[in-house]
Amino acid sequence: MNPDLKKSFRPFQRNGVRGALYCDGVSLETLARKYGTPLYVYSAKQITERLELFQRAFAGREHLVCYAVKANSSLAILKLLAERGAGFDIVSLGELARLVVAAPNAIDRVVFSGVGKTESEIVAALVDGILQFNVESESELELLAKCARRLKKKARFALRVNPDVFAETHPYISTGLREHKFGIDIRKAAEIYRAAARSKWLEPHGISVHIGSQIRSAEPFGAAMERVSKLLMQLKREGIALKVVDAGGGLGIDYHGGSEGADPAAKVQEYAAAIEKALADFDGKLLIEPGRFIVAQAGALVTRVLNVKKNGKKTFVIADAAMNDLIRPALYQAYHEIVPVKPRTGRARAVDVVGPVCETGDFFARDRMLKPVEAGDLVALLDAGAYGMAQSSNYNSRFRAAEVLVEGKQHRLIRRREKMKDLLATEII
Ligand code: LLP
């Protein structure tokens, strides 16, 4: 068995004589029986612990951890984080609306990122009084000024600069190179700040970067911040003193169950040290936008085995969850550990774990060593709290899964399973 399941910072651990899998104080079997499958299960304890790791690591300066809502936008999770002092990074009107419902008192802790903001999104965010717009182009800045003038409300903005730093990650989630669609060329930024400083409706408030996601080494974060720091000092000499640096998100987690020996607390320390070293000359406020690191390891997708089928030499474990519930393996060849909820005796063998969707790409794992499982058994896909439910869909007209939040020994439904009427609600014949 994966030794990492025993580590204290992981909420999914084996318990009792037969070693059944628990989320904190609650057995996954109990949850599956009560709420059905596929089921997303999250540990509230882990989510708050991860937020606190960042808050502690940056305690030496004024800071705000702006959780990236896109990683998991469930209202109960947003509320939990807001209550513990988090700010938020949003990318759409929908994400703003979620916060208005779940955390109305935290709207002044919101930054608005995203490569294509519409006029109505900008207006709504100005009216609601968010902290800062992270602007991705000169034309977007013009649009922001126009909206601010109309509302007679000065807009605080940061330019999202593209630092041209390479971050080792999957190409679909790397963003910090000049060839990517994100941000403004860092060499052009000073000129744009200068022009904006003359506008009555724009306040040069900060500078932001985001170099990519699932980045496991601290070094590229430091490199990006060094470039930001140079620009900050240059602007300061010209009389433009920015109050905020937003270092973005992107710190990766260990999807391989701790085999790299990484302690999350140490990872956050390393990350903070790299950023702080590069920003030694900056005495303003630091924002960060972690998403994955806060919620990924807090969540598992629990699914029931429908069938175990042999085709020639291959064995397929067909689960009741599919790519519409968790698309990461199909989309990024992502690895998620898969473990039986109640282990049976017997030797592990190589299987493909797949869903019922009519696509060859509908798989969770290929040639994966798995302890024996039979139809009716439960298995858990670990580290599924980030970009799992948030990227789910109704493909194949499947109902999206339910979500449960575990708080110690308590558990509660935070999203009910969809029904047919939910699927048909928006359609017109
Ligand atoms: N800030 C900005 C501007 C972002 O674009 C993102 C993620 C984040 C923060 C949060 O990054 P994190 O700390 O979660 O790495 N669906 C992909 C990940 C896409 C990330 C997109 N941007 C996946 O499942 O791996």
Coordinates of C-alpha atoms and ligand atoms in Angstrom, one line a residue:
M1 CA 0.0 0.0 0.0
N2 CA 1.1 3.5 -0.6
P3 CA 2.9 4.6 2.5
D4 CA 1.9 8.2 2.0
L5 CA -1.6 7.4 3.1
K6 CA -0.3 7.2 6.6
K7 CA 1.2 10.7 6.7
S8 CA -0.7 13.0 8.9
F9 CA -1.2 15.8 6.4
R10 CA -3.2 13.6 4.1
P11 CA -6.9 13.4 5.0
F12 CA -7.5 10.0 3.2
Q13 CA -6.1 7.3 5.5
R14 CA -6.8 3.7 6.3
N15 CA -8.4 3.0 9.6
G16 CA -9.6 0.0 11.6
V17 CA -8.6 -3.7 11.4
R18 CA -9.5 -4.1 7.7
G19 CA -7.9 -0.9 6.7
A20 CA -10.9 0.8 5.1
L21 CA -10.3 4.2 3.7
Y22 CA -11.5 7.2 5.7
C23 CA -11.7 10.9 5.1
D24 CA -10.7 12.3 8.5
G25 CA -13.2 10.7 10.9
V26 CA -15.6 9.4 8.3
S27 CA -15.5 6.1 6.3
L28 CA -15.8 6.5 2.6
E29 CA -18.1 3.5 2.5
T30 CA -20.6 5.2 4.8
L31 CA -20.5 8.3 2.6
A32 CA -21.0 6.3 -0.6
R33 CA -23.9 4.5 0.9
K34 CA -25.6 7.6 2.1
Y35 CA -24.9 10.0 -0.8
G36 CA -24.4 7.6 -3.7
T37 CA -21.6 7.5 -6.3
P38 CA -19.8 9.1 -8.1
L39 CA -19.1 11.3 -5.1
Y40 CA -16.6 14.0 -4.4
V41 CA -15.5 14.0 -0.8
Y42 CA -13.5 16.9 0.7
S43 CA -11.8 17.4 4.0
A44 CA -12.5 20.8 5.5
K45 CA -9.5 20.4 7.9
Q46 CA -7.1 19.9 5.0
I47 CA -8.4 22.9 3.1
T48 CA -8.0 25.2 6.1
E49 CA -4.6 23.7 6.9
R50 CA -3.3 24.4 3.5
L51 CA -4.6 28.0 3.5
E52 CA -2.8 28.5 6.9
L53 CA 0.5 27.1 5.5
F54 CA 0.6 30.0 3.0
Q55 CA -0.6 32.6 5.6
R56 CA 2.1 31.5 8.0
A57 CA 4.8 31.4 5.3
F58 CA 4.2 35.0 4.4
A59 CA 3.5 36.3 7.9
G60 CA 6.6 38.5 7.7
R61 CA 4.8 41.0 5.4
E62 CA 1.4 42.3 4.6
H63 CA -0.2 39.7 2.4
L64 CA -3.4 38.2 1.1
V65 CA -3.9 34.6 -0.1
C66 CA -6.3 35.0 -3.0
Y67 CA -7.6 31.4 -3.5
A68 CA -8.1 30.7 -7.3
V69 CA -11.8 30.0 -7.4
K70 CA -11.5 28.1 -10.7
A71 CA -9.8 25.2 -8.9
N72 CA -13.0 24.4 -7.0
S73 CA -15.8 26.9 -6.9
S74 CA -18.2 25.1 -4.6
L75 CA -20.0 27.6 -2.4
A76 CA -19.3 25.8 0.9
I77 CA -15.6 25.8 0.2
L78 CA -15.5 29.5 -0.8
K79 CA -17.3 30.3 2.5
L80 CA -15.0 28.1 4.5
L81 CA -11.9 29.9 3.0
A82 CA -13.5 33.4 3.3
E83 CA -14.2 32.8 7.0
R84 CA -10.5 32.1 7.5
G85 CA -9.3 35.3 5.9
A86 CA -8.7 34.3 2.3
G87 CA -9.1 36.6 -0.6
F88 CA -10.1 35.3 -4.0
D89 CA -8.8 35.3 -7.6
I90 CA -11.7 35.2 -10.1
V91 CA -11.8 34.9 -13.9
S92 CA -15.5 35.5 -14.7
L93 CA -18.8 37.0 -13.7
G94 CA -19.9 33.6 -12.6
E95 CA -17.1 33.3 -10.1
L96 CA -17.9 36.8 -8.8
A97 CA -21.5 35.9 -8.4
R98 CA -20.5 32.7 -6.5
L99 CA -18.6 34.9 -4.0
V100 CA -21.5 37.4 -3.7
V101 CA -23.6 34.5 -2.5
A102 CA -21.0 32.6 -0.4
A103 CA -18.7 35.3 0.9
P104 CA -20.3 38.8 0.5
N105 CA -18.0 40.3 3.0
A106 CA -14.9 39.2 1.1
I107 CA -15.6 41.1 -2.2
D108 CA -13.0 43.7 -1.3
R109 CA -10.5 40.9 -1.2
V110 CA -11.1 39.8 -4.8
V111 CA -8.7 40.2 -7.7
F112 CA -10.1 39.7 -11.2
S113 CA -7.7 37.9 -13.6
G114 CA -8.5 36.5 -17.1
V115 CA -7.4 37.0 -20.6
G116 CA -10.7 38.3 -22.0
K117 CA -12.9 40.3 -19.7
T118 CA -16.2 41.6 -21.1
E119 CA -17.6 45.0 -20.5
S120 CA -20.4 43.7 -18.4
E121 CA -18.0 41.7 -16.2
I122 CA -15.8 44.7 -15.6
V123 CA -18.8 46.9 -14.7
A124 CA -20.2 44.3 -12.3
A125 CA -16.8 44.0 -10.6
L126 CA -16.4 47.8 -10.3
V127 CA -19.8 48.2 -8.9
D128 CA -19.2 45.4 -6.3
G129 CA -15.9 47.1 -5.3
I130 CA -13.3 44.4 -5.9
L131 CA -9.7 45.0 -4.8
Q132 CA -7.9 44.9 -8.1
F133 CA -8.2 44.2 -11.8
N134 CA -5.3 42.2 -13.3
V135 CA -5.3 43.6 -16.8
E136 CA -3.9 41.5 -19.6
S137 CA -3.7 44.0 -22.5
E138 CA -3.7 47.7 -23.4
S139 CA -7.1 47.5 -25.0
E140 CA -8.5 45.9 -21.8
L141 CA -7.0 48.8 -19.8
E142 CA -8.8 51.2 -22.1
L143 CA -12.1 49.4 -21.6
L144 CA -11.5 49.4 -17.8
A145 CA -10.9 53.2 -17.9
K146 CA -14.1 53.7 -20.0
C147 CA -16.2 51.7 -17.5
A148 CA -14.7 53.5 -14.5
R149 CA -15.4 56.9 -16.1
R150 CA -19.0 55.9 -16.7
L151 CA -19.5 54.7 -13.1
K152 CA -17.4 57.6 -11.7
K153 CA -15.3 55.0 -9.8
K154 CA -11.6 54.9 -10.0
A155 CA -10.3 51.4 -11.0
R156 CA -7.4 49.9 -9.2
F157 CA -5.4 47.8 -11.7
A158 CA -2.3 45.7 -12.0
L159 CA -0.8 44.8 -15.3
R160 CA -0.4 41.1 -15.7
V161 CA 3.1 41.0 -17.2
N162 CA 4.5 38.0 -19.0
P163 CA 7.9 37.5 -17.5
D164 CA 9.1 35.1 -20.2
V165 CA 10.1 32.5 -17.6
F166 CA 10.0 28.8 -18.4
A167 CA 8.2 26.6 -15.9
E168 CA 8.5 22.9 -16.1
T169 CA 4.9 21.6 -16.4
H170 CA 2.4 20.2 -18.9
P171 CA 2.3 22.5 -22.0
Y172 CA -1.5 23.1 -21.6
I173 CA -1.0 24.7 -18.2
S174 CA 2.2 26.7 -18.8
T175 CA 1.6 30.4 -19.3
G176 CA 4.7 32.5 -18.6
L177 CA 6.4 32.5 -21.9
R178 CA 6.2 35.2 -24.6
E179 CA 4.6 32.7 -27.0
H180 CA 1.6 32.2 -24.7
K181 CA -1.6 34.3 -24.9
F182 CA -1.3 35.5 -21.4
G183 CA -0.2 38.9 -20.0
I184 CA 1.7 41.9 -21.4
D185 CA 5.3 41.7 -22.5
I186 CA 7.2 42.8 -19.5
R187 CA 9.4 45.1 -21.7
K188 CA 6.3 47.2 -22.6
A189 CA 4.8 47.4 -19.1
A190 CA 6.6 50.6 -17.9
E191 CA 5.3 52.6 -20.8
I192 CA 1.7 51.5 -20.2
Y193 CA 1.9 52.3 -16.4
R194 CA 3.2 55.8 -17.3
A195 CA 0.3 56.5 -19.6
A196 CA -2.2 55.0 -17.2
A197 CA -0.8 57.1 -14.3
R198 CA -2.1 60.2 -16.1
S199 CA -5.7 58.9 -16.3
K200 CA -8.2 60.2 -13.8
W201 CA -10.0 56.9 -13.7
L202 CA -7.2 54.4 -13.3
E203 CA -5.0 53.8 -10.3
P204 CA -1.8 51.9 -10.9
H205 CA -2.1 49.7 -7.9
G206 CA 0.0 46.6 -8.5
I207 CA 1.7 44.3 -10.8
S208 CA 0.8 40.6 -11.4
V209 CA 2.3 37.5 -12.9
H210 CA 1.1 33.9 -13.2
I211 CA 3.6 31.6 -14.9
G212 CA 1.6 28.3 -15.0
S213 CA 0.2 25.6 -12.9
Q214 CA 1.5 22.4 -11.2
I215 CA 5.0 23.8 -10.9
R216 CA 6.9 21.7 -8.5
S217 CA 10.1 23.7 -8.2
A218 CA 10.4 27.1 -6.4
E219 CA 13.0 28.4 -8.8
P220 CA 10.8 29.7 -11.7
F221 CA 8.7 31.6 -9.2
G222 CA 11.8 33.3 -7.9
A223 CA 13.0 34.1 -11.4
A224 CA 9.7 35.7 -12.4
M225 CA 9.7 37.8 -9.2
E226 CA 13.2 39.0 -9.9
R227 CA 12.0 40.4 -13.2
V228 CA 9.0 41.9 -11.5
S229 CA 11.2 43.5 -8.8
K230 CA 13.4 45.2 -11.5
L231 CA 10.3 46.7 -13.1
L232 CA 9.0 47.8 -9.7
M233 CA 12.2 49.7 -8.9
Q234 CA 12.3 51.3 -12.3
L235 CA 8.7 52.5 -11.9
K236 CA 9.4 53.7 -8.3
R237 CA 12.3 55.9 -9.6
E238 CA 9.8 57.4 -12.1
G239 CA 7.4 58.2 -9.3
I240 CA 5.0 55.3 -9.8
A241 CA 4.9 53.5 -6.5
L242 CA 2.9 50.3 -6.8
K243 CA 1.4 49.0 -3.6
V244 CA 0.9 45.4 -4.5
V245 CA 2.7 42.5 -6.1
D246 CA 0.5 39.6 -7.1
A247 CA 2.7 36.5 -7.6
G248 CA -0.1 34.4 -9.1
G249 CA -0.7 30.7 -8.3
G250 CA 0.8 27.6 -9.7
L251 CA 2.5 25.7 -6.8
G252 CA 2.2 22.1 -7.6
I253 CA 1.4 19.1 -5.5
D254 CA 2.7 15.6 -5.4
Y255 CA 0.3 13.4 -7.3
H256 CA 2.5 10.3 -6.7
G257 CA 1.6 9.9 -3.1
G258 CA 4.7 11.4 -1.5
S259 CA 7.2 9.2 -3.2
E260 CA 9.3 12.3 -3.9
G261 CA 9.4 12.8 -0.2
A262 CA 7.9 16.2 -0.4
D263 CA 6.3 17.6 2.8
P264 CA 3.8 20.2 1.8
A265 CA 4.8 22.6 4.6
A266 CA 8.4 22.5 3.4
K267 CA 7.3 23.1 -0.2
V268 CA 5.4 26.2 0.8
Q269 CA 8.4 27.5 2.8
E270 CA 10.6 27.0 -0.2
Y271 CA 8.2 28.8 -2.4
A272 CA 7.8 31.7 0.0
A273 CA 11.6 31.9 0.4
A274 CA 12.2 32.2 -3.3
I275 CA 9.5 34.9 -3.7
E276 CA 10.7 36.9 -0.6
K277 CA 14.3 36.7 -1.7
A278 CA 13.5 38.3 -5.0
L279 CA 11.2 40.9 -3.5
A280 CA 13.6 42.0 -0.7
D281 CA 13.5 45.6 -1.9
F282 CA 9.7 45.7 -2.1
D283 CA 8.0 46.7 1.1
G284 CA 4.4 46.6 -0.1
K285 CA 1.7 44.0 0.0
L286 CA 2.0 40.5 -1.5
L287 CA -0.9 38.6 -3.0
I288 CA -0.7 35.0 -4.1
E289 CA -3.3 33.0 -6.0
P290 CA -2.9 29.4 -5.1
G291 CA -5.7 27.1 -6.2
R292 CA -4.5 23.5 -6.6
F293 CA -2.3 23.5 -3.6
I294 CA -5.1 24.4 -1.3
V295 CA -7.8 22.0 -2.5
A296 CA -6.3 19.2 -4.6
Q297 CA -5.2 16.8 -1.8
A298 CA -8.3 17.6 0.3
G299 CA -10.5 15.8 -2.2
A300 CA -11.2 12.4 -3.6
L301 CA -13.6 11.1 -6.2
V302 CA -15.3 8.0 -4.9
T303 CA -16.7 5.7 -7.5
R304 CA -18.2 2.2 -7.6
V305 CA -17.0 -0.5 -9.8
L306 CA -19.7 -1.5 -12.3
N307 CA -17.9 -4.4 -13.9
V308 CA -14.5 -6.0 -14.3
K309 CA -14.0 -7.1 -17.9
K310 CA -11.3 -8.9 -19.8
N311 CA -10.5 -8.2 -23.4
G312 CA -7.7 -10.4 -24.5
K313 CA -4.8 -9.7 -22.3
K314 CA -6.2 -6.6 -20.8
T315 CA -8.4 -6.2 -17.8
F316 CA -10.7 -3.2 -17.6
V317 CA -12.2 -2.0 -14.3
I318 CA -15.3 -0.1 -15.4
A319 CA -16.3 2.5 -12.8
D320 CA -19.4 4.6 -12.5
A321 CA -17.4 7.8 -12.7
A322 CA -16.2 9.0 -16.0
M323 CA -14.2 11.6 -17.9
N324 CA -17.2 14.0 -17.5
D325 CA -16.6 13.8 -13.7
L326 CA -12.8 14.0 -13.8
I327 CA -11.2 15.0 -17.1
R328 CA -7.6 15.5 -16.0
P329 CA -6.3 12.1 -17.1
A330 CA -7.9 12.4 -20.5
L331 CA -6.9 16.1 -21.0
Y332 CA -3.4 16.3 -19.5
Q333 CA -2.4 12.6 -19.2
A334 CA -2.6 13.4 -15.5
Y335 CA -1.9 10.8 -12.9
H336 CA -4.3 10.2 -10.0
E337 CA -3.6 7.5 -7.5
I338 CA -6.4 5.0 -7.4
V339 CA -7.0 2.9 -4.2
P340 CA -9.7 0.4 -3.2
V341 CA -11.8 1.8 -0.4
K342 CA -11.9 -1.7 1.3
P343 CA -8.8 -3.6 0.2
R344 CA -9.2 -7.3 -0.6
T345 CA -6.4 -9.7 -0.2
G346 CA -4.5 -10.8 -3.2
R347 CA -1.9 -9.6 -5.5
A348 CA -2.0 -6.3 -7.4
R349 CA -2.3 -6.6 -11.2
A350 CA -2.2 -4.3 -14.1
V351 CA -5.6 -2.9 -15.1
D352 CA -7.1 0.0 -17.0
V353 CA -9.6 1.9 -14.9
V354 CA -12.1 3.4 -17.2
G355 CA -15.5 5.1 -17.2
P356 CA -18.7 4.3 -19.1
V357 CA -18.5 7.2 -21.6
C358 CA -18.3 6.3 -25.3
E359 CA -14.7 7.5 -25.9
T360 CA -11.5 5.6 -25.8
G361 CA -10.1 8.6 -24.0
D362 CA -12.4 8.0 -21.1
F363 CA -9.9 6.5 -18.8
F364 CA -8.5 7.2 -15.3
A365 CA -5.5 5.0 -15.5
R366 CA -3.8 2.6 -18.0
D367 CA -1.8 -0.5 -17.0
R368 CA -2.1 0.5 -13.4
M369 CA -1.2 -1.9 -10.6
L370 CA -4.3 -2.3 -8.5
K371 CA -5.2 -4.7 -5.8
P372 CA -8.1 -7.0 -6.8
V373 CA -11.5 -5.3 -7.1
E374 CA -14.9 -6.8 -8.0
A375 CA -18.1 -5.4 -9.3
G376 CA -19.8 -3.4 -6.5
D377 CA -16.5 -2.4 -4.8
L378 CA -15.6 1.2 -4.2
V379 CA -12.4 2.8 -5.3
A380 CA -11.2 6.3 -4.6
L381 CA -9.3 8.6 -7.0
L382 CA -7.1 10.7 -4.8
D383 CA -5.9 14.3 -5.1
A384 CA -9.1 15.2 -7.1
G385 CA -10.2 18.2 -5.1
A386 CA -8.8 20.7 -7.7
Y387 CA -10.0 20.9 -11.2
G388 CA -12.1 17.8 -10.7
M389 CA -15.7 18.9 -10.1
A390 CA -14.8 22.4 -11.5
Q391 CA -14.1 20.9 -14.9
S392 CA -17.0 18.4 -14.9
S393 CA -19.6 18.4 -17.6
N394 CA -22.8 16.7 -18.7
Y395 CA -21.2 14.9 -21.6
N396 CA -23.2 11.8 -22.5
S397 CA -26.1 13.5 -20.7
R398 CA -24.6 12.3 -17.4
F399 CA -25.7 13.9 -14.1
R400 CA -22.9 15.7 -12.4
A401 CA -21.7 14.1 -9.1
A402 CA -22.7 15.1 -5.6
E403 CA -20.2 16.7 -3.2
V404 CA -19.7 16.2 0.5
L405 CA -17.7 18.2 3.0
V406 CA -16.2 16.3 5.9
E407 CA -15.7 18.3 9.1
G408 CA -14.0 16.0 11.6
K409 CA -16.5 13.2 12.3
Q410 CA -19.4 15.2 10.6
H411 CA -20.3 15.2 7.0
R412 CA -22.7 17.3 4.9
L413 CA -23.9 17.4 1.4
I414 CA -22.6 20.6 -0.2
R415 CA -24.0 19.9 -3.7
R416 CA -26.7 17.4 -4.5
R417 CA -26.4 15.1 -7.4
E418 CA -28.0 16.4 -10.6
K419 CA -31.4 15.1 -11.7
M420 CA -32.9 14.9 -15.2
K421 CA -34.8 18.1 -14.6
D422 CA -31.5 20.0 -14.0
L423 CA -30.2 18.8 -17.4
L424 CA -33.4 19.8 -19.2
A425 CA -33.9 23.1 -17.4
T426 CA -32.3 25.3 -20.0
E427 CA -33.5 23.6 -23.2
I428 CA -36.2 24.6 -25.6
I429 CA -37.9 22.3 -28.0
Ligands
LLP1 N1 -4.0 32.5 -11.1 C1 -4.3 32.5 -12.5 C2 -4.2 33.7 -13.2 C3 -4.5 31.2 -13.1 O1 -4.7 31.2 -14.4 C4 -4.5 30.0 -12.3 C5 -4.7 28.7 -13.0 C6 -4.3 30.1 -10.9 C7 -4.0 31.4 -10.4 C8 -4.2 29.0 -10.0 O2 -3.2 28.1 -10.4 P1 -2.9 26.8 -9.4 O3 -2.4 27.3 -8.1 O4 -4.2 26.1 -9.2 O5 -1.9 26.0 -10.1 N2 -7.1 22.6 -15.2 C9 -5.6 22.4 -15.0 C10 -5.1 23.6 -14.3 C11 -5.3 24.9 -15.1 C12 -4.8 26.1 -14.3 C13 -5.3 27.4 -14.9 N3 -4.9 28.6 -14.2 C14 -5.4 21.1 -14.3 O6 -6.3 20.4 -14.0 O7 -4.2 20.8 -14.0

